Every structure is written in structure tokens, then in C-alpha cells.
């Protein structure tokens, strides 16, 4: 293996490792999105526990539920570090803005930022907030040359115990290499509106409806 | 029921049953911790090994880790076992069995002759008493030779699956990776694609692509699209050029149900594939993948540790006399195998248990980016498993599988092993490489000119 290629591989892996280990810093999100941001924790205390115990990353810290509003909303947006804080730092605010801008008339609660969190943390968060839908924007597992890929997971009537088959996903959001914010937001909003009309998300929403079109692979 | 306890001087350690004992005796790994069945302390782990060492092998015939009536894999393991073959080791404890395996007087032939008498759980148990070097030495004695269009697993040989995956199943992308691999001597175990789409049309197209390249250049190897067994059945019915039937399998009935299979389906798929008789030097036509943690991941582990469950998957595999079996060691993530040390250990255990149970064992030595592992860990695992005589590894361009999103071993890695340990590809494949000017005097050589890659790409071109 030529030296240059060997080092290029190491650089890609180093970036992926840094992305996994980076700490999600929610400071600045509120200004970037122009909305109130509430920061909550999962039950995973640190990165190692998060990686070893996936269940803990799906649960809300017992002290933090009280910080969430309970007056109900059409959509709760949750920003979670997942496996790449780099993805969240790079893309979450811009994507959240693009989504919110396309949802005129929707009651959207404050944005919830969660640390050491997996997709399913949107379930207890959305349940407490009495949200009709939750949209979790989360850092995806870094590939060797894609350390900053963001995914969006949509769940109708979120509550603890929802299955992954009850969600819709738009992945590989990472301009300029992956999906752009506009294309991703178009697809997400199309799904959100269809979910609201049919009162469902998941496998059943994709079946029989050509919602995704060319927007998602 | 046997009593499982030992005093370590200060403390009396008791274990409720055989599966609890096996889990406690297992080297530390995150998956058993996640399942809540790992030893509570380092001392308890060694105490469990002491109990295990003194246990007669016959205990495993009585105390089944998953009941016979609850699980078709247990039934297969019990009903498949050859009691006569067990006789030479029937009086041994697990600890004595370890010493017998490592004894200079015990040959590979002797080990192979007792293989059909062993339960997978016995193989798992003895592995727990072995250090990494023991797992290398014992496995190294056993050669498991299989054949289809070439002969795999012979002494002095080391093969690769060429894995030309592409994130969009793109024909020319797959062809480019295939050319790259062939030029570096990869692909004697199989040229095998993990398809993005399970669609029978797409998978059929990919099979014809690989078959046209192989047939056009008369490469003595086999091809495979690693689709679900039901898709392969469909492809056979439609007359697609199916060499091998692939399927992921696991060690419990419930986990296999999660994969959408059972033993009856595997038999049906094997019969259909076998009926095509496309092999030339043999007709071994099954290709299985396994991996520690799959049963826990499917919530079907019955409180049994992941290494024992992995060995039970080999109990399934051996029933079908496969051409290829590989454990995909580090793909599943750090919640099952946390770091390079755990991945290396699992690779050596899986290879040893597979060989002990008579399987043509290969390995996908790999890691994801959220595991505590890197290329150096893979080098150590690769070198040790090659020394242990692994039949084949994966060959992925640059080690980066851009479709599955993980890092495996590269074409270069395989060449490193062949060079460092003086190993050659399968004999028929070596002869072909030599004719093409890609192999000379026991070494890979660079091709002269572009005639060969151009011919391969021309064969692929009609499929765009």
C-alpha cells in the first residue's frame, strides 16, 4: 500500500473517530434557529456507557422530563448527538430552519437538544410534550469518508415503546456530498404532512404511496 | 443435575446451571454484559473456568442450555450428533479435552474424527479455557477442505472472498472493484456481492454480470449474490446462474426466525441450488455467515452467552456441508464486542470452534467506526487467524466497504498474509493467475498492460 494512500485511510478513520467521540455543544443553537432550545440528557452518563448500553441512550434522564413543556404541539423537533456530534454541529440548525420554514400554521414547540441520545429518545420527549409528531435530527454512524452525516426520523404519536418500523427516515443529509438542506426538508415535510393526513408513520406510510419520489435513495 | 460450584479459598462460587456457568466463564465482552449474564467479577470468571475444567463432557448431553422441546436448533444438535465418534473423548472433562486438543500426539485427523460426536456447546466450553495461542495451535491442526470450481482449505493455501459491494448496485462500479481484486489475486473463495436491493430482478442481473465475467475469462471460482435464501430460491426457479446459496444463520430458532428462515427452508434452498450441479471439482454449494451477538440483537438468546450461541450456529451450518462459512466478527458494533481485544478474541474463538466442528471456516475481520479498534487491531487479528489456518478472509477495495459502511480486510491485506506466511491461493485459481501473468514463483505480480482488465470491463459493459 503506497504511503499516501495508507495515510489518507488513517485520516478518514481519525475523522470518523473524532466525530464519534466529539461532545455535542448545544450553545448557539437557539440563536441559529431563532427559537427557545431546551437541553435534556439521556440516561447514559458518558460516551462509553452510551456505546455499551444502547437502551440508556433511548431513555430520558428522570430529572429532565420536568423541563419540557406539556401544553401540546403539532410537531416536536429533537436534535440528538447520536453517533456524530460533528453532523449535528454542521447541519442540525440549518435543517431545522428549513423544516420550520416550510410548516406555516403548525404549532411547533421549543427545540429539544439531547446529549448521549439515540433515535428513540424522541418517544418519551414527544410523549411528555403531547406532540402529535416528533422529528429527531440525529448524527448517523460515521462511515469512513462520511463523518458528518445527519439523519431525520419521524414518528407519529411518539410514546415509549414505539418500534423502528413505526418511523420514517431520511438519511445521508450532509451537503455538499449528500442530501442538501432544501431537498431533505422537502422530503421531510412531505412525509410529515402525509403522516398527519393518514395519522401514521412507518412502513405503512411508504407502502402504496410514492411520497419519497427521487428525494431519497 | 450436576452441582456447579467451587471454593477459591475465601469465597464459595455457585452457578445455577450450565448456561450460567458458561456465561460466567466467558472472556469479558460487552454483549454478555449488555445481556446481564457476564461474570460479576474477575475472580468469579476464573472460578467458573475452574468448575468448567472439571466438568465431564457428558454433562453437556444432560444439561441442555436451551431445552430440546423449545428450540429446533437444540433438536438438530442432539439428533445430528454421532455417538460413536464421541467415544475417544467421552470420558474426558472439559479441561482434559483442552489438553488432548493441544497434545503434540493429537493430530488433525484425530480431532476431525471426533468432530461429529461433539456438541457445539462442548466446543464453546473448551474455547473458554483456552488462551489465544491455544486457539491458534489447536485450530491449525484441523484442515477442512471443500470444493466447487476450485478446492479450498488445503494446507499452504489462503483464500479470499472478493467483495465488490456498491451503494447503488452499480454495474460498472462493481465491475471496477472486481477487476481490481482479480488483478491482486483475490476471489478464489468466491466473488460475492452484498446487494442493496433484494429485488429478484436486480439480484438476477448482478448474478449474470458476475457469471459473464467469470465464464468469459474461464476463472476457476464461484460467484454469489448474498441475497436472502428465499430470493435465491426464486432465482433458481427463474433459471439464473446460481452457484451458491447464501444465508445468514444464528444459534437459536428465534434468532433464525428474525432472519426469516428455519431449517426446512434451508433444506429446500440447498436442494434447489444443488440440483443445478454447476460445480466442476465439487458440489458444496452453501455459503453461511454468522456472528456473535446476533441472538441477543434479535432478543432470542435464552440467557446463553454469545460465544456459545455462535457455536450453536455452527451446529446448524455443519448439517448442510457448506463450501464456505464465515463469522462477521466486528460488524455488529461495540455493544457486543467493544474493542480490538474483544474482536480479536472472538475471531480466534469462532475460527477454532468452526474448525473443531468440521466447518470450512473463514472470517470477516472487521470493525465499525464506533468500536475502539483500528487497522493495527485488524493486523493482529488477521495475522493470528492466518497462522491458525483460516480458510479465507474478505477482500474489499481499500478495506472500506462503501455499501455496508464498515472496514474489513483489503486485497492488500490478503497479499500481506500470503507474502508473510508463504501461503498461496486455491490450486486451480493459482494456476489461472499464473496463466494470466498475475502470479509467479509463489508471489503476486502486477499485470503487464491493460489487456486483461479491458477484457473484464468489456464483459461487464453489456450489463450497464
XYZ file of C-alpha atoms in Angstrom:
681
model
C 0.000 0.000 0.000
C 1.524 3.359 -1.006
C 2.324 5.689 1.924
C -0.026 8.397 0.699
C -2.976 6.022 0.444
C -2.193 4.495 3.845
C -2.196 7.929 5.476
C -5.350 9.013 3.624
C -7.103 5.985 5.121
C -5.822 6.912 8.593
C -7.069 10.474 8.144
C -10.569 9.298 7.210
C -10.671 6.924 10.178
C -9.343 9.619 12.515
C -12.125 11.996 11.429
C -14.732 9.261 11.962
C -13.336 8.516 15.444
C -13.244 12.206 16.357
C -16.850 12.532 15.197
C -17.941 9.606 17.400
C -16.099 10.942 20.433
C -16.908 14.638 19.997
C -19.130 16.239 22.632
C -22.369 17.839 21.455
C -22.317 21.565 22.364
C -25.882 22.916 22.138
C -24.738 26.520 22.893
C -25.542 28.691 19.939
C -28.392 26.516 18.653
C -31.057 28.909 19.973
C -29.553 31.880 18.120
C -29.003 29.841 14.971
C -32.580 28.574 14.850
C -34.210 31.621 16.414
C -36.216 29.631 18.928
C -36.028 28.519 22.516
C -33.797 25.437 22.948
C -34.195 23.160 25.984
C -31.254 20.844 26.727
C -32.021 17.436 28.276
C -29.957 14.310 28.946
C -30.452 10.644 28.290
C -29.703 8.052 30.993
C -26.245 7.316 29.525
C -23.752 9.174 31.682
C -20.872 9.334 29.224
C -19.738 8.199 25.787
C -18.521 4.797 26.910
C -21.779 3.967 28.654
C -23.662 5.284 25.647
C -21.792 2.912 23.320
C -22.053 -0.103 25.620
C -25.674 0.313 26.721
C -27.889 1.349 23.798
C -31.026 1.192 25.965
C -29.849 4.012 28.217
C -29.493 6.333 25.252
C -33.155 5.750 24.397
C -34.406 6.870 27.823
C -34.816 10.382 29.150
C -32.950 11.274 32.352
C -35.533 11.156 35.175
C -34.629 14.682 36.363
C -35.062 16.262 32.942
C -38.650 15.436 31.972
C -39.895 18.306 34.117
C -38.027 20.791 31.905
C -40.254 20.009 28.932
C -43.457 21.935 28.123
C -46.664 19.906 28.322
C -49.117 22.162 26.506
C -49.155 20.079 23.314
C -47.918 20.800 19.796
C -48.229 19.540 16.229
C -44.519 18.824 15.923
C -41.632 18.480 18.356
C -38.151 18.828 16.884
C -35.465 16.933 18.802
C -31.773 17.357 17.998
C -29.686 14.412 19.250
C -25.959 13.799 19.034
C -26.312 10.104 18.150
C -23.017 8.765 16.864
C -21.766 12.001 15.335
C -21.764 15.343 17.130
C -19.960 16.638 14.030
C -23.088 16.009 11.956
C -25.264 17.869 14.462
C -22.859 20.807 14.743
C -22.590 21.016 10.971
C -26.138 20.538 9.795
C -28.840 20.398 12.501
C -29.610 24.112 12.837
C -29.781 24.732 9.086
C -32.018 21.717 8.533
C -34.300 22.638 11.456
C -34.707 26.132 9.982
C -35.519 24.700 6.558
C -38.153 22.383 8.041
C -39.766 25.045 10.256
C -39.869 27.473 7.324
C -41.960 25.007 5.329
C -44.559 24.380 8.059
C -46.615 27.551 8.217
C -49.512 27.266 10.629
C -48.079 24.275 12.519
C -47.709 24.560 16.268
C -44.064 23.736 16.807
C -42.745 23.606 20.364
C -39.295 24.681 21.544
C -36.423 22.720 20.022
C -35.160 19.976 22.350
C -31.409 19.237 22.306
C -30.394 15.892 23.828
C -26.978 14.510 24.714
C -25.849 10.844 24.601
C -29.109 10.098 22.856
C -30.443 7.576 20.355
C -33.382 7.910 17.987
C -35.952 6.501 20.408
C -35.373 9.310 22.924
C -37.845 11.231 20.771
C -40.561 8.922 22.098
C -40.531 9.955 25.793
C -39.752 13.574 24.843
C -42.660 13.751 22.383
C -44.951 11.921 24.786
C -44.329 14.408 27.604
C -44.726 17.342 25.192
C -48.024 15.857 23.920
C -46.653 16.214 20.401
C -48.637 14.778 17.508
C -45.392 14.098 15.645
C -41.743 14.081 16.612
C -38.858 14.706 14.222
C -35.474 13.566 15.597
C -32.434 15.005 13.827
C -29.533 12.776 14.806
C -25.871 12.180 13.937
C -25.530 8.917 11.995
C -22.815 6.318 12.497
C -19.811 7.749 10.666
C -18.665 5.985 7.540
C -15.011 6.107 6.628
C -15.493 9.084 4.333
C -18.721 10.462 5.819
C -18.105 11.552 9.421
C -20.864 14.200 9.468
C -23.997 12.578 8.083
C -27.302 13.633 9.674
C -30.464 11.516 9.726
C -34.079 12.578 10.337
C -36.547 10.148 11.958
C -40.269 10.888 12.035
C -42.682 9.230 14.473
C -46.464 9.693 14.676
C -47.814 9.977 18.248
C -44.478 9.319 19.908
C -44.555 7.300 23.093
C -42.119 4.958 24.817
C -42.114 1.544 23.171
C -42.592 2.647 19.558
C -40.850 0.283 17.150
C -38.371 1.310 14.481
C -40.803 0.004 11.871
C -43.189 2.760 13.028
C -40.798 5.509 11.907
C -39.830 7.066 8.620
C -36.240 8.001 7.959
C -34.412 10.395 5.661
C -30.668 9.782 5.844
C -27.352 10.974 4.438
C -28.103 14.667 4.927
C -24.675 16.287 4.547
C -24.269 18.916 1.861
C -22.385 19.199 -0.399
C -21.654 15.427 -0.523
C -25.075 14.108 0.472
C -28.628 15.479 0.511
C -28.962 19.292 0.608
C -30.985 21.003 3.361
C -33.682 22.015 0.875
C -34.061 18.560 -0.654
C -34.056 16.917 2.767
C -36.571 19.420 4.187
C -38.854 18.957 1.154
C -38.912 15.186 1.718
C -39.320 15.500 5.495
C -42.182 17.977 5.179
C -43.887 15.849 2.522
C -43.702 12.914 4.927
C -44.880 15.000 7.896
C -47.933 16.233 6.014
C -48.786 12.749 4.787
C -48.293 11.379 8.303
C -50.697 13.941 9.691
C -53.279 13.270 6.991
C -53.109 9.495 7.432
C -52.323 9.559 11.173
C -49.455 7.102 10.827
C -45.715 6.817 10.237
C -43.522 3.842 9.430
C -43.589 1.068 6.892
C -47.295 1.639 6.202
C -46.684 5.241 5.131
C -44.128 4.281 2.496
C -46.192 1.426 1.133
C -48.615 2.291 -1.610
C -47.656 5.970 -1.717
C -44.946 7.437 -3.838
C -44.042 10.040 -1.258
C -40.340 9.700 -1.408
C -40.021 10.173 -5.159
C -36.439 10.839 -6.107
C -35.636 12.598 -2.864
C -34.283 9.549 -1.085
C -32.388 6.511 -2.218
C -28.484 -32.255 37.539
C -24.834 -31.520 38.246
C -23.778 -29.132 41.004
C -21.720 -26.203 39.690
C -19.653 -24.710 42.492
C -16.083 -24.223 43.620
C -14.293 -22.626 46.540
C -11.440 -20.279 45.732
C -10.301 -20.282 49.351
C -12.060 -17.169 50.544
C -15.278 -17.492 48.578
C -17.654 -20.253 47.510
C -18.756 -19.597 43.921
C -22.037 -21.215 42.868
C -23.581 -21.264 39.388
C -27.244 -22.128 38.935
C -26.957 -24.168 35.750
C -24.705 -24.913 32.797
C -25.640 -21.846 30.758
C -24.976 -19.559 33.741
C -21.613 -21.255 34.242
C -20.683 -20.909 30.559
C -21.601 -17.218 30.528
C -19.549 -16.548 33.664
C -16.550 -18.432 32.232
C -16.524 -16.395 29.011
C -13.753 -13.851 28.494
C -15.156 -10.354 29.058
C -17.235 -8.889 26.251
C -19.760 -6.098 26.106
C -22.585 -8.219 24.640
C -22.692 -10.568 27.633
C -22.551 -7.523 29.935
C -25.426 -5.961 27.997
C -27.408 -9.195 28.429
C -26.631 -9.126 32.170
C -25.074 -12.602 32.185
C -21.333 -11.877 32.384
C -19.277 -12.780 35.452
C -19.725 -10.281 38.259
C -16.011 -10.094 38.994
C -12.705 -11.208 37.531
C -12.409 -13.822 40.289
C -15.868 -15.205 39.574
C -14.854 -15.592 35.921
C -11.844 -17.729 36.807
C -13.869 -19.689 39.368
C -16.353 -20.516 36.609
C -13.498 -21.742 34.421
C -12.282 -23.959 37.268
C -15.720 -25.531 37.580
C -15.925 -25.909 33.816
C -12.492 -27.546 33.610
C -13.575 -30.342 35.972
C -16.889 -30.943 34.269
C -17.236 -34.214 32.307
C -18.019 -33.580 28.636
C -21.031 -35.867 29.091
C -22.625 -33.171 31.302
C -23.475 -31.314 28.083
C -25.609 -34.235 26.912
C -27.776 -33.905 30.027
C -27.929 -30.188 30.855
C -29.026 -28.590 27.559
C -28.528 -24.809 27.517
C -31.806 -24.398 25.591
C -34.438 -27.143 26.093
C -34.966 -29.749 23.354
C -38.694 -29.113 23.112
C -38.296 -25.313 22.877
C -35.863 -24.927 20.008
C -35.307 -26.691 16.683
C -31.594 -25.867 16.769
C -31.223 -27.834 20.013
C -33.109 -30.707 18.386
C -30.824 -30.576 15.332
C -27.715 -30.536 17.555
C -28.886 -33.505 19.640
C -30.278 -35.580 16.767
C -27.329 -34.872 14.443
C -24.672 -35.959 16.922
C -22.736 -39.145 16.173
C -22.404 -41.004 19.478
C -19.770 -43.425 18.142
C -17.490 -40.621 17.007
C -17.643 -39.201 20.552
C -16.181 -42.368 22.108
C -12.466 -41.388 22.141
C -13.205 -38.263 24.245
C -16.326 -39.469 26.084
C -14.533 -39.977 29.405
C -12.778 -36.606 29.404
C -13.521 -33.462 31.378
C -13.526 -30.140 29.541
C -10.066 -29.404 30.962
C -8.717 -32.778 29.825
C -10.270 -32.224 26.410
C -8.307 -28.939 26.134
C -5.071 -30.763 26.947
C -5.902 -33.517 24.439
C -6.510 -30.958 21.677
C -3.150 -29.309 22.361
C -1.167 -32.523 22.843
C 1.542 -32.997 20.181
C 0.370 -36.596 19.779
C -3.149 -35.478 18.837
C -3.309 -34.941 15.083
C -5.769 -33.013 12.976
C -7.173 -36.298 11.689
C -7.847 -37.462 15.248
C -9.635 -34.195 16.031
C -11.648 -34.386 12.800
C -12.734 -37.939 13.614
C -14.354 -36.917 16.920
C -15.869 -33.763 15.443
C -19.279 -35.239 14.596
C -19.561 -36.574 18.123
C -19.234 -33.136 19.706
C -21.998 -30.738 20.589
C -21.295 -27.090 19.703
C -21.657 -26.233 23.390
C -18.663 -28.513 24.152
C -16.599 -26.635 21.584
C -17.630 -23.313 23.097
C -16.806 -24.558 26.606
C -13.299 -25.747 25.810
C -12.606 -22.473 23.965
C -13.351 -20.607 27.200
C -10.473 -22.475 28.880
C -8.037 -21.644 26.087
C -5.756 -18.688 25.674
C -5.414 -17.072 22.251
C -2.318 -19.144 21.442
C -4.210 -22.343 22.320
C -6.972 -21.363 19.912
C -4.346 -20.851 17.188
C -2.485 -24.099 17.792
C -5.496 -26.403 18.060
C -7.279 -24.899 15.050
C -4.109 -25.029 12.981
C -4.125 -28.836 13.169
C -7.519 -29.167 11.507
C -7.888 -28.699 7.739
C -11.404 -28.632 6.346
C -11.344 -28.975 2.558
C -14.340 -28.151 0.345
C -14.798 -27.820 -3.403
C -16.969 -26.295 -6.108
C -14.993 -24.909 -9.093
C -11.797 -24.977 -7.052
C -10.505 -26.618 -3.909
C -10.500 -24.561 -0.715
C -8.855 -25.114 2.657
C -5.815 -27.170 1.638
C -2.596 -26.822 3.680
C -0.434 -23.922 2.499
C -3.432 -22.167 0.943
C -5.180 -18.954 1.933
C -8.194 -17.688 0.010
C -10.305 -14.561 -0.200
C -13.863 -13.655 -0.940
C -13.775 -10.737 -3.373
C -16.442 -8.347 -2.027
C -17.156 -5.701 -4.688
C -20.162 -4.056 -2.993
C -21.558 -0.818 -4.341
C -24.011 1.598 -2.611
C -26.298 1.664 -5.679
C -25.614 -1.848 -7.073
C -23.984 -0.004 -9.976
C -22.779 -2.468 -12.614
C -19.606 -0.675 -13.627
C -18.761 0.192 -10.018
C -19.000 -3.483 -9.108
C -17.037 -4.468 -12.216
C -14.256 -1.991 -11.373
C -13.868 -3.423 -7.858
C -13.938 -6.954 -9.256
C -11.174 -6.168 -11.759
C -9.138 -4.517 -9.011
C -9.461 -7.613 -6.807
C -8.727 -10.182 -9.505
C -5.585 -8.308 -10.529
C -4.430 -8.625 -6.908
C -5.203 -12.325 -6.748
C -8.462 -12.073 -4.796
C -11.670 -14.024 -5.320
C -10.735 -17.693 -5.074
C -13.181 -18.390 -2.220
C -15.995 -16.608 -4.043
C -16.770 -13.346 -5.797
C -19.700 -12.295 -3.645
C -21.803 -9.125 -3.664
C -23.970 -7.889 -0.797
C -26.775 -6.342 -2.821
C -28.528 -3.143 -1.748
C -31.747 -4.384 -3.321
C -33.349 -7.753 -2.542
C -35.366 -7.373 -5.741
C -35.210 -10.596 -7.742
C -34.659 -8.665 -10.979
C -31.692 -6.698 -9.630
C -30.086 -9.676 -7.894
C -30.524 -11.738 -11.066
C -28.820 -9.004 -13.099
C -25.886 -8.941 -10.679
C -25.557 -12.738 -10.840
C -25.449 -12.626 -14.656
C -22.843 -9.842 -14.514
C -20.531 -11.906 -12.310
C -21.222 -15.084 -14.248
C -20.400 -13.449 -17.586
C -17.080 -12.121 -16.269
C -16.196 -15.475 -14.711
C -17.310 -17.515 -17.704
C -15.778 -15.120 -20.246
C -12.343 -15.441 -18.675
C -12.763 -19.052 -17.513
C -11.862 -18.106 -13.922
C -11.952 -21.229 -11.730
C -14.044 -19.755 -8.916
C -17.672 -19.353 -7.868
C -19.906 -16.313 -7.711
C -22.681 -15.314 -5.343
C -25.142 -12.520 -4.671
C -25.718 -12.607 -0.928
C -29.493 -12.286 -1.015
C -31.983 -13.990 1.310
C -32.433 -17.748 0.742
C -35.995 -17.174 -0.466
C -34.662 -14.789 -3.143
C -32.092 -17.387 -4.187
C -34.865 -19.995 -4.433
C -36.739 -17.625 -6.694
C -33.611 -17.026 -8.794
C -33.075 -20.773 -9.220
C -36.685 -21.174 -10.414
C -36.152 -18.388 -12.939
C -33.061 -20.044 -14.362
C -30.497 -17.522 -13.061
C -26.869 -18.745 -12.893
C -26.850 -19.589 -9.159
C -23.597 -21.178 -7.998
C -24.083 -20.869 -4.234
C -26.967 -20.368 -1.853
C -26.104 -17.768 0.780
C -27.819 -17.255 4.129
C -27.131 -15.581 7.480
C -27.788 -18.037 10.286
C -27.805 -17.945 14.093
C -27.793 -20.363 17.011
C -31.417 -20.246 18.147
C -34.705 -20.906 16.424
C -35.950 -17.457 17.447
C -32.955 -15.601 16.002
C -33.293 -17.554 12.758
C -36.957 -16.583 12.666
C -35.733 -12.982 12.873
C -33.658 -13.725 9.764
C -36.812 -15.076 8.115
C -35.571 -18.664 7.924
C -35.908 -22.088 9.500
C -34.213 -25.432 8.884
C -36.862 -26.588 6.426
C -36.291 -23.516 4.261
C -32.511 -24.067 4.319
C -33.037 -27.670 3.160
C -35.309 -26.523 0.351
C -32.836 -23.836 -0.765
C -29.935 -26.287 -0.637
C -31.820 -28.902 -2.678
C -32.741 -26.330 -5.314
C -29.194 -24.953 -5.611
C -27.642 -28.422 -5.586
C -29.951 -29.513 -8.404
C -28.190 -27.088 -10.782
C -24.913 -29.044 -10.385
C -22.809 -26.105 -11.518
C -19.677 -27.170 -9.625
C -16.817 -28.778 -11.521
C -14.451 -30.232 -8.898
C -17.124 -30.494 -6.167
C -20.761 -29.683 -5.372
C -20.538 -27.956 -1.954
C -22.979 -25.124 -2.616
C -23.940 -23.472 0.683
C -22.425 -20.246 1.992
C -23.284 -19.194 5.563
C -22.497 -16.069 7.540
C -22.716 -15.862 11.319
C -21.555 -13.537 14.073
C -21.507 -13.297 17.863
C -24.330 -11.157 19.219
C -26.970 -11.908 16.594
C -29.231 -13.793 19.024
C -29.103 -11.049 21.658
C -29.726 -8.488 18.942
C -32.827 -10.474 17.902
C -33.907 -10.753 21.561
C -33.710 -14.558 21.263
C -30.705 -15.515 23.399
C -32.346 -17.531 26.225
C -29.761 -16.212 28.716
C -26.961 -18.057 26.890
C -23.667 -16.245 26.257
C -22.945 -15.018 22.753
C -19.929 -17.237 22.094
C -21.880 -20.409 22.951
C -24.753 -19.277 20.755
C -22.299 -18.627 17.933
C -21.013 -22.210 18.235
C -24.628 -23.403 18.031
C -24.923 -21.601 14.683
C -22.049 -23.841 13.532
C -24.195 -26.786 14.584
C -26.697 -25.539 12.009
C -24.037 -24.917 9.362
C -22.354 -28.311 9.570
C -25.624 -30.090 8.898
C -25.568 -28.608 5.374
C -21.902 -29.377 4.478
C -21.212 -25.837 3.243
C -18.499 -24.643 0.854
C -17.908 -21.518 2.932
C -18.738 -20.286 6.424
C -17.564 -17.003 7.834
C -18.168 -15.208 11.071
C -18.527 -11.458 10.531
C -16.657 -10.601 13.677
C -16.706 -6.867 14.334
C -19.634 -5.720 12.214
C -22.281 -5.755 14.914
C -20.847 -2.901 16.961
C -19.259 -2.083 20.323
C -22.303 -3.044 22.403
C -21.418 -6.684 21.550
C -17.636 -6.573 21.000
C -16.273 -3.389 22.480
C -12.730 -3.063 21.238
C -9.905 -4.590 19.226
C -9.075 -7.029 22.029
C -12.627 -8.405 22.153
C -12.864 -8.568 18.349
C -9.564 -10.462 18.063
C -10.567 -12.890 20.789
C -13.947 -13.538 19.148
C -12.288 -14.108 15.759
C -9.976 -16.745 17.218
C -12.793 -18.428 19.168
C -15.104 -18.540 16.169
C -12.427 -19.911 13.870
C -11.407 -22.565 16.398
C -14.961 -23.668 17.186
C -15.846 -23.787 13.485
C -12.841 -25.937 12.629
C -13.395 -28.203 15.641
C -16.950 -28.770 14.440
C -15.730 -29.564 10.926
C -16.520 -26.315 9.115
C -14.557 -24.644 6.266
C -14.134 -21.576 8.421
C -13.409 -18.115 7.092
C -13.602 -14.748 8.839
C -14.698 -11.246 8.062
C -12.169 -9.478 10.285
C -13.715 -6.069 10.619
C -14.725 -3.077 12.722
C -17.090 -0.155 12.699
C -16.090 3.422 13.418
C -17.776 3.479 16.828
C -15.740 0.485 18.079
C -12.440 1.029 19.911
C -10.453 -0.537 17.098
C -8.311 0.407 14.145
C -6.161 -1.054 11.409
C -3.475 -2.151 13.876
C -6.018 -4.304 15.733
C -7.116 -5.833 12.440
C -3.490 -6.616 11.571
C -3.068 -8.520 14.827
C -6.333 -10.424 14.358
C -5.539 -11.123 10.710
C -2.043 -12.398 11.423
C -3.160 -14.657 14.265
C -6.124 -16.125 12.409
C -3.996 -16.695 9.296
C -1.495 -18.513 11.491
C -4.403 -20.528 12.842
C -5.141 -21.618 9.272
C -8.270 -19.637 8.431
C -9.649 -20.815 5.070
C -10.467 -17.365 3.740
C -10.949 -13.693 4.601
C -12.702 -10.828 2.819
C -11.085 -8.735 0.129
C -12.587 -5.250 -0.040
C -11.086 -2.406 -2.123
C -9.038 -0.292 0.285
C -10.659 -2.183 3.219
C -13.560 0.314 3.052
C -16.938 -1.231 2.235
C -18.758 1.820 0.923
C -22.071 -0.038 0.780
C -22.207 -1.622 4.239
C -20.298 1.232 5.923
C -17.623 -0.677 7.807
C -13.960 -1.563 7.407
C -12.953 -5.118 6.572
C -9.720 -6.533 5.159
C -8.349 -5.317 1.822
C -6.845 -7.038 -1.219
C -3.532 -5.693 0.082
C -4.131 -7.301 3.480
C -4.541 -10.699 1.828
C -1.327 -10.204 -0.140
C 0.441 -9.318 3.111
C -0.631 -12.646 4.619
C 0.336 -14.649 1.540
C 3.744 -12.942 1.474
C 4.462 -13.028 5.221
C 3.363 -16.641 5.767
C 4.209 -18.071 2.342
C 0.624 -19.022 1.501
C -0.886 -19.429 -1.965
C -4.404 -19.177 -3.428
C -6.507 -22.286 -4.144
C -4.549 -24.504 -6.584
C -6.895 -24.174 -9.595
C -7.060 -20.414 -9.069
C -3.287 -20.158 -8.640
C -2.841 -21.929 -11.962
C -5.216 -19.493 -13.659
C -3.481 -16.467 -12.102
C -0.155 -17.869 -13.328
C -1.510 -18.244 -16.875
C -2.693 -14.616 -16.756
C 0.717 -13.421 -15.603
C -0.603 -12.329 -12.190
C 1.270 -14.883 -10.053
C 4.822 -16.128 -10.339
C 7.105 -18.141 -8.041
C 4.698 -18.036 -5.148
C 4.096 -14.281 -5.346
C 1.572 -11.862 -6.762
C 2.881 -9.837 -9.714
C 1.489 -6.744 -11.405
C -0.182 -7.314 -14.787
C 1.654 -6.331 -17.948
C -0.517 -3.981 -19.943
C -4.249 -3.475 -19.798
C -5.438 -6.389 -21.921
C -6.921 -8.378 -19.014
C -8.709 -5.508 -17.228
C -10.003 -4.277 -20.583
C -11.463 -7.699 -21.379
C -13.121 -7.875 -17.970
C -14.662 -4.438 -18.300
C -15.829 -5.261 -21.833
C -17.604 -8.333 -20.440
C -19.263 -6.127 -17.813
C -20.199 -3.400 -20.275
C -23.192 -5.143 -21.771
C -24.864 -5.120 -18.343
C -24.975 -1.344 -17.797
